[in-house]
CSV table of C-alpha atoms in Angstrom, one decimal:
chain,number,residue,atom,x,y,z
A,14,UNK,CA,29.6,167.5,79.0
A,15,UNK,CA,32.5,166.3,81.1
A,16,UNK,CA,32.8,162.7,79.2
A,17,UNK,CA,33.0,165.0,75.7
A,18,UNK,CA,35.6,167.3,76.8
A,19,UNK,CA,37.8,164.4,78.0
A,20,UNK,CA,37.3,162.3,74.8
A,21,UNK,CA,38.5,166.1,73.0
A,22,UNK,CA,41.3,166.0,75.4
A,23,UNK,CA,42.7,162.4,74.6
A,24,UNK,CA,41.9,162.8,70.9
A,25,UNK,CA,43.9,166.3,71.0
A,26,UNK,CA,46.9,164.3,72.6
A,27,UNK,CA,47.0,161.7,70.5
A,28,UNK,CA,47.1,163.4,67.5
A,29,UNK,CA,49.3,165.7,68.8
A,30,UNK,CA,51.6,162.7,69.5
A,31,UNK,CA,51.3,161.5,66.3
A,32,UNK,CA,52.2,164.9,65.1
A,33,UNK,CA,55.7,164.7,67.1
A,34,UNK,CA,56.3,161.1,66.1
A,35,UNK,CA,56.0,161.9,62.3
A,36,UNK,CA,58.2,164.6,62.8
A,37,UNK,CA,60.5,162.6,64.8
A,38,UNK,CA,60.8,160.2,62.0
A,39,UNK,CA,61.1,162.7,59.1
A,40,UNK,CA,64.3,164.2,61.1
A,41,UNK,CA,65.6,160.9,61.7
A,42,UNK,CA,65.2,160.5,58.3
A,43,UNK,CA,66.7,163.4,57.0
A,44,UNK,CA,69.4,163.6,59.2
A,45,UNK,CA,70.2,159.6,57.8
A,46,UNK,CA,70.2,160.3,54.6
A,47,UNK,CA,72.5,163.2,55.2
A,48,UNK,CA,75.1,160.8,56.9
A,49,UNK,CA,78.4,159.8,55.0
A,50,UNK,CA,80.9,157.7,55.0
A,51,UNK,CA,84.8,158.1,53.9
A,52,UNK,CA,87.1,155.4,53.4
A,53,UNK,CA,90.6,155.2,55.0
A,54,UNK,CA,89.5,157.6,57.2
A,55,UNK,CA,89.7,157.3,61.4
A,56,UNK,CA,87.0,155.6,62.8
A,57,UNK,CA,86.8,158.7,64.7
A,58,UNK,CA,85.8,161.1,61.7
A,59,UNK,CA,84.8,157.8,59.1
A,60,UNK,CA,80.7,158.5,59.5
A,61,UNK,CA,81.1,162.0,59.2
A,62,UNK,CA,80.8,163.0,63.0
A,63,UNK,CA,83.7,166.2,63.3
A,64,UNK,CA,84.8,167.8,66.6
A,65,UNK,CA,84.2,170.6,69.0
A,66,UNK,CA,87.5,172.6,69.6
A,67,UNK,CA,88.0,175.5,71.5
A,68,UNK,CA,91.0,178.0,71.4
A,69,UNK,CA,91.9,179.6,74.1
A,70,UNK,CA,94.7,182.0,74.0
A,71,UNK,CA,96.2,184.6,77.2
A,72,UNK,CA,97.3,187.4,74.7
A,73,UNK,CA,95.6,189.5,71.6
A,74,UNK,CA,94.7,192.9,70.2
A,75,UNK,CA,97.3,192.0,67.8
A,76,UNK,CA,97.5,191.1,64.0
A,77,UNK,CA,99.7,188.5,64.9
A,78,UNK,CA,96.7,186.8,67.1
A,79,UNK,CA,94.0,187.4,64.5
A,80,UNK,CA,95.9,185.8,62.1
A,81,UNK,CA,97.0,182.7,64.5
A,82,UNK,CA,93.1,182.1,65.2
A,83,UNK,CA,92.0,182.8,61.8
A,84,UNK,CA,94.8,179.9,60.6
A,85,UNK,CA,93.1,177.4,63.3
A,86,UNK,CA,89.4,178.4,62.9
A,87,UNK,CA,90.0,177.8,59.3
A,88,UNK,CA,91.8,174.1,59.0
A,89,UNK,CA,89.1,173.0,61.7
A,90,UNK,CA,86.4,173.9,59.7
A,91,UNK,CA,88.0,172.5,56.6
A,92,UNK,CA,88.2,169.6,58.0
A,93,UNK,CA,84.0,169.9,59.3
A,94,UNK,CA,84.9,170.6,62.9
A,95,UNK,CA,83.1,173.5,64.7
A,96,UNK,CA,85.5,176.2,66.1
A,97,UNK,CA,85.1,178.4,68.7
A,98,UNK,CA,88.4,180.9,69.4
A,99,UNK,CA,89.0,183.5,72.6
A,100,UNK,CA,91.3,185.8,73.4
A,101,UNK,CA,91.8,187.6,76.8
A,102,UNK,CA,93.5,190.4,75.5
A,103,UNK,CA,96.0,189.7,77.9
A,104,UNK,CA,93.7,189.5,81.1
A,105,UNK,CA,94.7,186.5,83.1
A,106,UNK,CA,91.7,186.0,85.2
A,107,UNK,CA,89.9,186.3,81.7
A,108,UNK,CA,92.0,183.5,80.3
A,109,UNK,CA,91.6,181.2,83.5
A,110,UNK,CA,87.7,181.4,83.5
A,111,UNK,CA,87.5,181.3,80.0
A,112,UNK,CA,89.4,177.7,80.7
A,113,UNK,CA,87.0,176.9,83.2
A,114,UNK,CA,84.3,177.8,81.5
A,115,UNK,CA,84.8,175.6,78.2
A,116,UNK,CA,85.9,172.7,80.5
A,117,UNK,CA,81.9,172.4,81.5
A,118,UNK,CA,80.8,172.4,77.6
A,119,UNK,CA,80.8,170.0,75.3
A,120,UNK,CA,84.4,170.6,73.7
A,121,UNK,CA,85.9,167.7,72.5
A,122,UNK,CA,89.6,169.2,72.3
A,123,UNK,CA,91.2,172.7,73.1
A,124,UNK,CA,94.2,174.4,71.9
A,125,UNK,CA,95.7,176.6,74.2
A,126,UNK,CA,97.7,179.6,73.4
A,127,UNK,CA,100.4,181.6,76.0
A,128,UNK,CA,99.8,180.4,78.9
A,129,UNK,CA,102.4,181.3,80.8
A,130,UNK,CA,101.6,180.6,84.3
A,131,UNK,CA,101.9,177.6,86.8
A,132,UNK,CA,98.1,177.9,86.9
A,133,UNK,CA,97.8,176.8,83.5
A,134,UNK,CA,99.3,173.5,84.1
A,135,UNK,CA,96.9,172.7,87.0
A,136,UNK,CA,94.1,173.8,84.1
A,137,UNK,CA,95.5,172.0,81.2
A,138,UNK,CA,95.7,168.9,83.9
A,139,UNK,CA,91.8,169.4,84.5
A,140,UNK,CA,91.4,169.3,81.0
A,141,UNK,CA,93.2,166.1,80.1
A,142,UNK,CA,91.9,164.4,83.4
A,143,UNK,CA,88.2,165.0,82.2
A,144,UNK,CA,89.1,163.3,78.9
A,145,UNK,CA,89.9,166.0,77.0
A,146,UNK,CA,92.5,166.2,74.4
A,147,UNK,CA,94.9,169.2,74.3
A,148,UNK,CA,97.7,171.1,72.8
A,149,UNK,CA,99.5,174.3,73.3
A,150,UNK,CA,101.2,177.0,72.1
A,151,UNK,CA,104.4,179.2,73.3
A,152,UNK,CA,102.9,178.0,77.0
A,153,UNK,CA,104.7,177.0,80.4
A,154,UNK,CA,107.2,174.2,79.6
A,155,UNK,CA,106.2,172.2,82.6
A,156,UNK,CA,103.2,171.3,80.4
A,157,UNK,CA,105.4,168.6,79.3
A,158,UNK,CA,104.7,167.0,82.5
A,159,UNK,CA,100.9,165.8,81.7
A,160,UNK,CA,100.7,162.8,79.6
A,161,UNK,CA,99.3,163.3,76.1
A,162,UNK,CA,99.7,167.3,75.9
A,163,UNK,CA,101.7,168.1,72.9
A,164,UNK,CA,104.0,171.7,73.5
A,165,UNK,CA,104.5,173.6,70.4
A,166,UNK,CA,106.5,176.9,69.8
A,167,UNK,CA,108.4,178.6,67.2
A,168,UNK,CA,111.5,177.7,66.9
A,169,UNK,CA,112.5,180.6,69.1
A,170,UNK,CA,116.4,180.0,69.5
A,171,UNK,CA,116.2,180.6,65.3
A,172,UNK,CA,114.3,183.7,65.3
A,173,UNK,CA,116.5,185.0,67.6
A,174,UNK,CA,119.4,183.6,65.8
A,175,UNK,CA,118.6,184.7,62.6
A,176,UNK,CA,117.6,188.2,63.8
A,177,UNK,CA,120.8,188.4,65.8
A,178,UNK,CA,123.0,187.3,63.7
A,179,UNK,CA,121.8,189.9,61.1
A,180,UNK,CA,122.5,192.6,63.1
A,181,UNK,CA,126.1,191.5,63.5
A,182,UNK,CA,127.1,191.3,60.5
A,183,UNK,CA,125.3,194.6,59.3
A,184,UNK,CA,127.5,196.3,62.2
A,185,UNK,CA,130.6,194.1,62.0
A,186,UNK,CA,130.3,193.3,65.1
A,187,UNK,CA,130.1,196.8,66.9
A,188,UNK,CA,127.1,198.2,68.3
A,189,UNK,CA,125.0,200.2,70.6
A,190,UNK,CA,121.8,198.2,71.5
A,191,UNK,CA,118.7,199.0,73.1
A,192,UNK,CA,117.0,195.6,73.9
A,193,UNK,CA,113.0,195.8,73.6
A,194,UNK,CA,112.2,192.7,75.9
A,195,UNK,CA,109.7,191.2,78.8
A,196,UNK,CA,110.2,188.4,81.1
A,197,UNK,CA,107.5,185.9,82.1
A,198,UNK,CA,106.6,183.9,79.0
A,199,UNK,CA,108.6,181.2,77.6
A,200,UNK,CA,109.3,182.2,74.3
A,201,UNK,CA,110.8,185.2,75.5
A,202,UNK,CA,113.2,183.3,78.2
A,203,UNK,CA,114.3,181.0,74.8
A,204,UNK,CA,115.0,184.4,72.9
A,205,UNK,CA,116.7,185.9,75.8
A,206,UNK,CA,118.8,183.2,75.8
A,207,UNK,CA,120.0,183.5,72.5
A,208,UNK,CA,120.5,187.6,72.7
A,209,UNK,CA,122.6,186.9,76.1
A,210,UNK,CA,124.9,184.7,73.9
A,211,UNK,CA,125.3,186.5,71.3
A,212,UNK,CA,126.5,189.6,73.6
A,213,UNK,CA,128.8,187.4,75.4
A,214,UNK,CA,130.5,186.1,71.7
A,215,UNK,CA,130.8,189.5,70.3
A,216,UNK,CA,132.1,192.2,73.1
A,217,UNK,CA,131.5,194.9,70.3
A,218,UNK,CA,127.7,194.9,71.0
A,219,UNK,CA,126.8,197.5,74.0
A,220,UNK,CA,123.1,197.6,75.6
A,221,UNK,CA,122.2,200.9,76.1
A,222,UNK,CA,119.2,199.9,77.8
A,223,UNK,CA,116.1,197.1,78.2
A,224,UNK,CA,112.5,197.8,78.8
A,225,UNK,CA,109.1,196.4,77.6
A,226,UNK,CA,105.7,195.7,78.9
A,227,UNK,CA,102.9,193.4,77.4
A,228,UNK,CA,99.9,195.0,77.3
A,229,UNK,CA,96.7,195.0,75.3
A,230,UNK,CA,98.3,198.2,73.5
A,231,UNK,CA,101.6,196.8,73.8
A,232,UNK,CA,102.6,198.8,70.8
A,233,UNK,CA,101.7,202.0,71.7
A,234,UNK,CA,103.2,201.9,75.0
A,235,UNK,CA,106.2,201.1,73.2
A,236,UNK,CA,106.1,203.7,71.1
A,237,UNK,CA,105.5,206.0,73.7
A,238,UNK,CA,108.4,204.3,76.1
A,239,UNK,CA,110.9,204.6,72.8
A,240,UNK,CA,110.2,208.3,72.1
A,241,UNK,CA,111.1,208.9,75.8
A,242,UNK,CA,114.6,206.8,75.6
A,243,UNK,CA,115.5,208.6,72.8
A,244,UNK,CA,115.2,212.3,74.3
A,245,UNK,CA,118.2,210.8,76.7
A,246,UNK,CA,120.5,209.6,73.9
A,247,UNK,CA,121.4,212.0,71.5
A,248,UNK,CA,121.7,211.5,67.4
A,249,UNK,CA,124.8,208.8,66.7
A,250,UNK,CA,125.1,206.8,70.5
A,251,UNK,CA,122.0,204.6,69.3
A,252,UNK,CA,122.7,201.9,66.5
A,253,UNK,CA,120.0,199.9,66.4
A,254,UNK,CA,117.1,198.2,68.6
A,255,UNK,CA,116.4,194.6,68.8
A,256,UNK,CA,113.0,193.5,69.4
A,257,UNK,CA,111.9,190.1,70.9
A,258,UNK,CA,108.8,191.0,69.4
A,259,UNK,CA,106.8,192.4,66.7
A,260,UNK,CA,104.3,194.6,68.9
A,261,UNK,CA,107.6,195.8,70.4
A,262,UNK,CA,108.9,196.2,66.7
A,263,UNK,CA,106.1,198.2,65.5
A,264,UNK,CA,106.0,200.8,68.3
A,265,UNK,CA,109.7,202.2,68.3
A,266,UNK,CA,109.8,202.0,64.4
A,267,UNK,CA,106.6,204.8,64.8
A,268,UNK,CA,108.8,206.7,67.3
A,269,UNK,CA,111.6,206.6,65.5
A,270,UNK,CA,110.1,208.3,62.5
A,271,UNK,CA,108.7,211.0,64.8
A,272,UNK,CA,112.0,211.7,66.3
A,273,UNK,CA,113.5,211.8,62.9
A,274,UNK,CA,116.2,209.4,64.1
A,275,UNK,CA,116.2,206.8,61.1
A,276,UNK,CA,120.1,206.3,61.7
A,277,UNK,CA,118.7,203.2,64.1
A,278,UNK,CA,117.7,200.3,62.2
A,279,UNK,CA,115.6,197.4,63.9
A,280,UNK,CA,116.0,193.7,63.9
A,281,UNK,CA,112.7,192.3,64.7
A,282,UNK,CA,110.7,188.9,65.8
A,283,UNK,CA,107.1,187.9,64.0
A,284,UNK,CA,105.5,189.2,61.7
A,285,UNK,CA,101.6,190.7,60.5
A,286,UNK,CA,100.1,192.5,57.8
A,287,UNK,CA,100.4,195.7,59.8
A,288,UNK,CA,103.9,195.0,60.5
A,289,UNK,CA,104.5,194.4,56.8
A,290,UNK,CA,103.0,197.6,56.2
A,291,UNK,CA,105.4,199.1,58.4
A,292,UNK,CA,108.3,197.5,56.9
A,293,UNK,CA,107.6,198.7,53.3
A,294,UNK,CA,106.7,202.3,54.6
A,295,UNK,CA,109.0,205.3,53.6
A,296,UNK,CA,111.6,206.1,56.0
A,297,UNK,CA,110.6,202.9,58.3
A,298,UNK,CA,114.2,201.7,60.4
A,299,UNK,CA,112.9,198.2,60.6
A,300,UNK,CA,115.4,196.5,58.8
A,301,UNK,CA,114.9,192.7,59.3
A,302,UNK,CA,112.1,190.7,60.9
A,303,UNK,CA,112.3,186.9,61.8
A,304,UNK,CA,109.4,185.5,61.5
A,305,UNK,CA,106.5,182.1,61.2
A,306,UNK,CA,103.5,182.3,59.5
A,307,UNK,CA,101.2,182.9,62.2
A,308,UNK,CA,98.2,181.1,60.4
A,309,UNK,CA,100.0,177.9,59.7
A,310,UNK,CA,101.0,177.9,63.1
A,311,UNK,CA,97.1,178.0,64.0
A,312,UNK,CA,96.4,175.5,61.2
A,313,UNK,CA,99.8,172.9,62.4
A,314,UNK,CA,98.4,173.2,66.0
A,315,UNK,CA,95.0,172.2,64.8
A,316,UNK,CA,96.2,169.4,62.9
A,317,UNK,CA,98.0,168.2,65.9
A,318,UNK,CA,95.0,168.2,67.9
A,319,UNK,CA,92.8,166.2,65.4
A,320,UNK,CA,95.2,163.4,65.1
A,321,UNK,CA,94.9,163.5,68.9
A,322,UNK,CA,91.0,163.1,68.5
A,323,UNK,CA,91.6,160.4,65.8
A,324,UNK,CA,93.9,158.5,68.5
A,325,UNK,CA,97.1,159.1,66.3
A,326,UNK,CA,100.2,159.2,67.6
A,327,UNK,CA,101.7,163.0,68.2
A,328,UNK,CA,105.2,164.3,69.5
A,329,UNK,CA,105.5,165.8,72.9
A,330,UNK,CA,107.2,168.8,71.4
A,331,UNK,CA,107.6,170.3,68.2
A,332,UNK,CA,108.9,173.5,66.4
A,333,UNK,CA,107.7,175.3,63.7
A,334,UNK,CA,110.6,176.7,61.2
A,335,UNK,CA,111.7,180.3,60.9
A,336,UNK,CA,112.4,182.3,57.9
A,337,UNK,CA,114.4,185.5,57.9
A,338,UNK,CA,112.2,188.7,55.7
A,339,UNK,CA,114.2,191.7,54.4
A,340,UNK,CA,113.1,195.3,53.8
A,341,UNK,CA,115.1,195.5,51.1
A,342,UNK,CA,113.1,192.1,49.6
A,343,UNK,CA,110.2,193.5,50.4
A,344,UNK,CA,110.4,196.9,48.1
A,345,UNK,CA,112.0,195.2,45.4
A,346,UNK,CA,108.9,193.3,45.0
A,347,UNK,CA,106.4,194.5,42.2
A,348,UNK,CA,103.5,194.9,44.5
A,349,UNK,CA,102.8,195.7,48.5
A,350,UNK,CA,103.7,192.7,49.9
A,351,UNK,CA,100.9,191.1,53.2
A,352,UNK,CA,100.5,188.1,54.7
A,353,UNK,CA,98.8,186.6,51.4
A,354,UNK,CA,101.5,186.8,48.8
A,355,UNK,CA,104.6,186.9,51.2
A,356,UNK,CA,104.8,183.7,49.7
A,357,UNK,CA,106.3,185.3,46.5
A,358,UNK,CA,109.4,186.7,48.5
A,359,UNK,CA,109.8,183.6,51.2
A,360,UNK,CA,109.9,180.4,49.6
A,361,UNK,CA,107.5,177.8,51.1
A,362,UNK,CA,105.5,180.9,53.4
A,363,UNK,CA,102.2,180.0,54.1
A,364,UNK,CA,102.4,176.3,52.1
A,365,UNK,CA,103.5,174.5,55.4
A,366,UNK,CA,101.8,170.8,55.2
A,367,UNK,CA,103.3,169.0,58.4
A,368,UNK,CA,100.9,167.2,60.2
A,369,UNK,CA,98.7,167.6,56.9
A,370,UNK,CA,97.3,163.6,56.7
A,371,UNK,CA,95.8,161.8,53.9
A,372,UNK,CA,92.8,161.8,55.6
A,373,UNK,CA,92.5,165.1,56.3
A,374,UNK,CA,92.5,166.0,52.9
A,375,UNK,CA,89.4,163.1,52.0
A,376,UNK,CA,87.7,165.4,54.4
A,377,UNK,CA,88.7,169.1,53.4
A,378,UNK,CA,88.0,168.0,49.9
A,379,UNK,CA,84.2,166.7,51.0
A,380,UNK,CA,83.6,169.9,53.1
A,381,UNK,CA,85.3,171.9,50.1
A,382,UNK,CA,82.1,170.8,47.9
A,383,UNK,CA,79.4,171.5,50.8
């Protein structure tokens, strides 16, 4: 009885080996046939292999983030990577761990979005010295100081500029500001830079006052800090309001509409389909928005960090160009203008193919027909 049972044992196991080794050879198989290979292509990509990325980025609740991870979610997977994106909303601690977390998975690259603080370098640093490859975005400039880390930003200095400058020549030169602003982040210090020179050039410009917070509701708190400010300053001692940023933006143009105080016209920084909604809205004050296309910057950072994977050459630092929007352009159009066709009333909005290789496009082309 006991010699039949163990000849039913080993004659169970074998053919339950035999079982796995089929299947094991069927997958193998499969999974051979399913291989490619592109021509004048990276070794890196050539046999079809893509990448693991992560996005990490400090701030969100915004349009402006959705469409930033939408833009680099998007070209990865054009280009048959797999994508994983996380905001913190904000949350610093959420940010850090999110970092640490990710660093103990099987990412092969990360992009990395505001972060502001010296901890970030000492992350980024982990990241790079565990053989990761890396770029950021609108992050601590002593990033610079860890080999193979590309920063990029919008050309902050222009936005500024091109907001600024605006609002000069609207007001000839003379006017009562409030300054919607927060410290801490580098893009902000770059804009803050400008706005200080531009005061400094043109003694007609008065600040009436500064304040801003960045929050998860960042434009609500605005909007609520805005409708206070203006129960101080009665109708005519308020020209207009420039805001380093588009949550900012968004907020006191909804206060100002409350308060019935559309004699102050705002001069804006970045840009969203809620924001463009705004824009176009009866009675909105915001005048003028300097802006990038928040989705090819998510897409140009991505690109960036595959020609890092593909052990391309990459700059240290690069900007991405800004483009001045109008109300005025935007009503004129013949439909609501969003994020999609902005490309009608901007010329080259949305198109942006820096970075964009030859080889990138063998392989969004492939994945296209998938």
């Amino acid at each position: 009885m006991k010699k039949s049972i163990w000849k039913a044992a080993i004659t169970t196991t074998l053919a339950f080996s035999l079982l796995l080794t089929g299947c094991n050879s069927s997958k193998s198989s499969s999974n051979q046939s399913n291989n490619v290979s592109f021509e004048n292509v990276p070794e890196r990509f050539a046999t079809g292999d893509g990448a693991k990325i992560k996005v990490i980025r400090k701030i969100g609740g915004d349009d402006h983030t959705a469409q930033f991870l939408a833009g680099a979610k998007e070209e990865g997977e054009s280009l048959g990577f797999e994508v994983e994106v996380f905001t913190a909303n904000g949350d610093t601690a959420k940010f850090h761990d999110a970092i640490e977390q990710a660093l103990n998975q099987d990412f092969d690259g990360f992009i990395i979005s505001h972060g502001d603080d010296a901890a970030t370098v000492d992350a980024v640093k982990k990241l790079v010295d565990n053989g990761k490859s890396v770029v950021t975005f609108d992050s601590n400039l002593d990033l610079a100081s860890i080999e193979g880390v590309t920063l990029t930003s919008q050309d902050d200095e222009a936005l500024a500029s091109l907001a600024l400058n605006q609002l000069v020549a609207d007001f000839n030169g003379e006017a009562n500001i409030v300054y919607l602003w927060v410290d801490g982040f580098p893009p902000m210090v770059r804009r803050n830079n400008v706005y200080t020179q531009v005061l400094a050039e043109n003694s007609g410009l008065k600040e009436v006052e500064r304040f801003g917070v960045a929050a998860a509701d960042t434009s609500v708190q605005t909007q609520n800090a805005v409708a206070a400010m203006l129960n101080k300053h009665p109708k005519g001692s308020i020209d207009a309001i420039f805001a380093t940023w588009d949550a900012f933006a968004i907020g006191a143009a909804r206060a100002i509409r409350e308060a019935g105080r559309d004699e102050i016209k705002i001069y804006g920084i970045d840009v969203s389909n809620a924001d463009l909604q705004e824009i176009q809205s009866e009675g909105s004050s915001w005048k003028y928005t300097a802006a990038v296309d928040p989705k090819t910057i998510g897409a140009v950072n991505l690109r960036i960090l595959a020609k890092k994977l593909a052990g391309e050459e990459t700059p240290q630092h690069f900007d991405l160009d800004a483009a001045l929007i109008s109300q005025d352009e935007l009503r004129e159009a013949s439909e609501p203008v969003n994020m999609v066709n902005l490309n009608n009333i901007v010329e080259g909005w949305g198109t942006s193919t820096v970075f964009e290789e030859d080889w990138m496009k063998v392989l969004k082309e492939h994945y296209k027909k998938k």
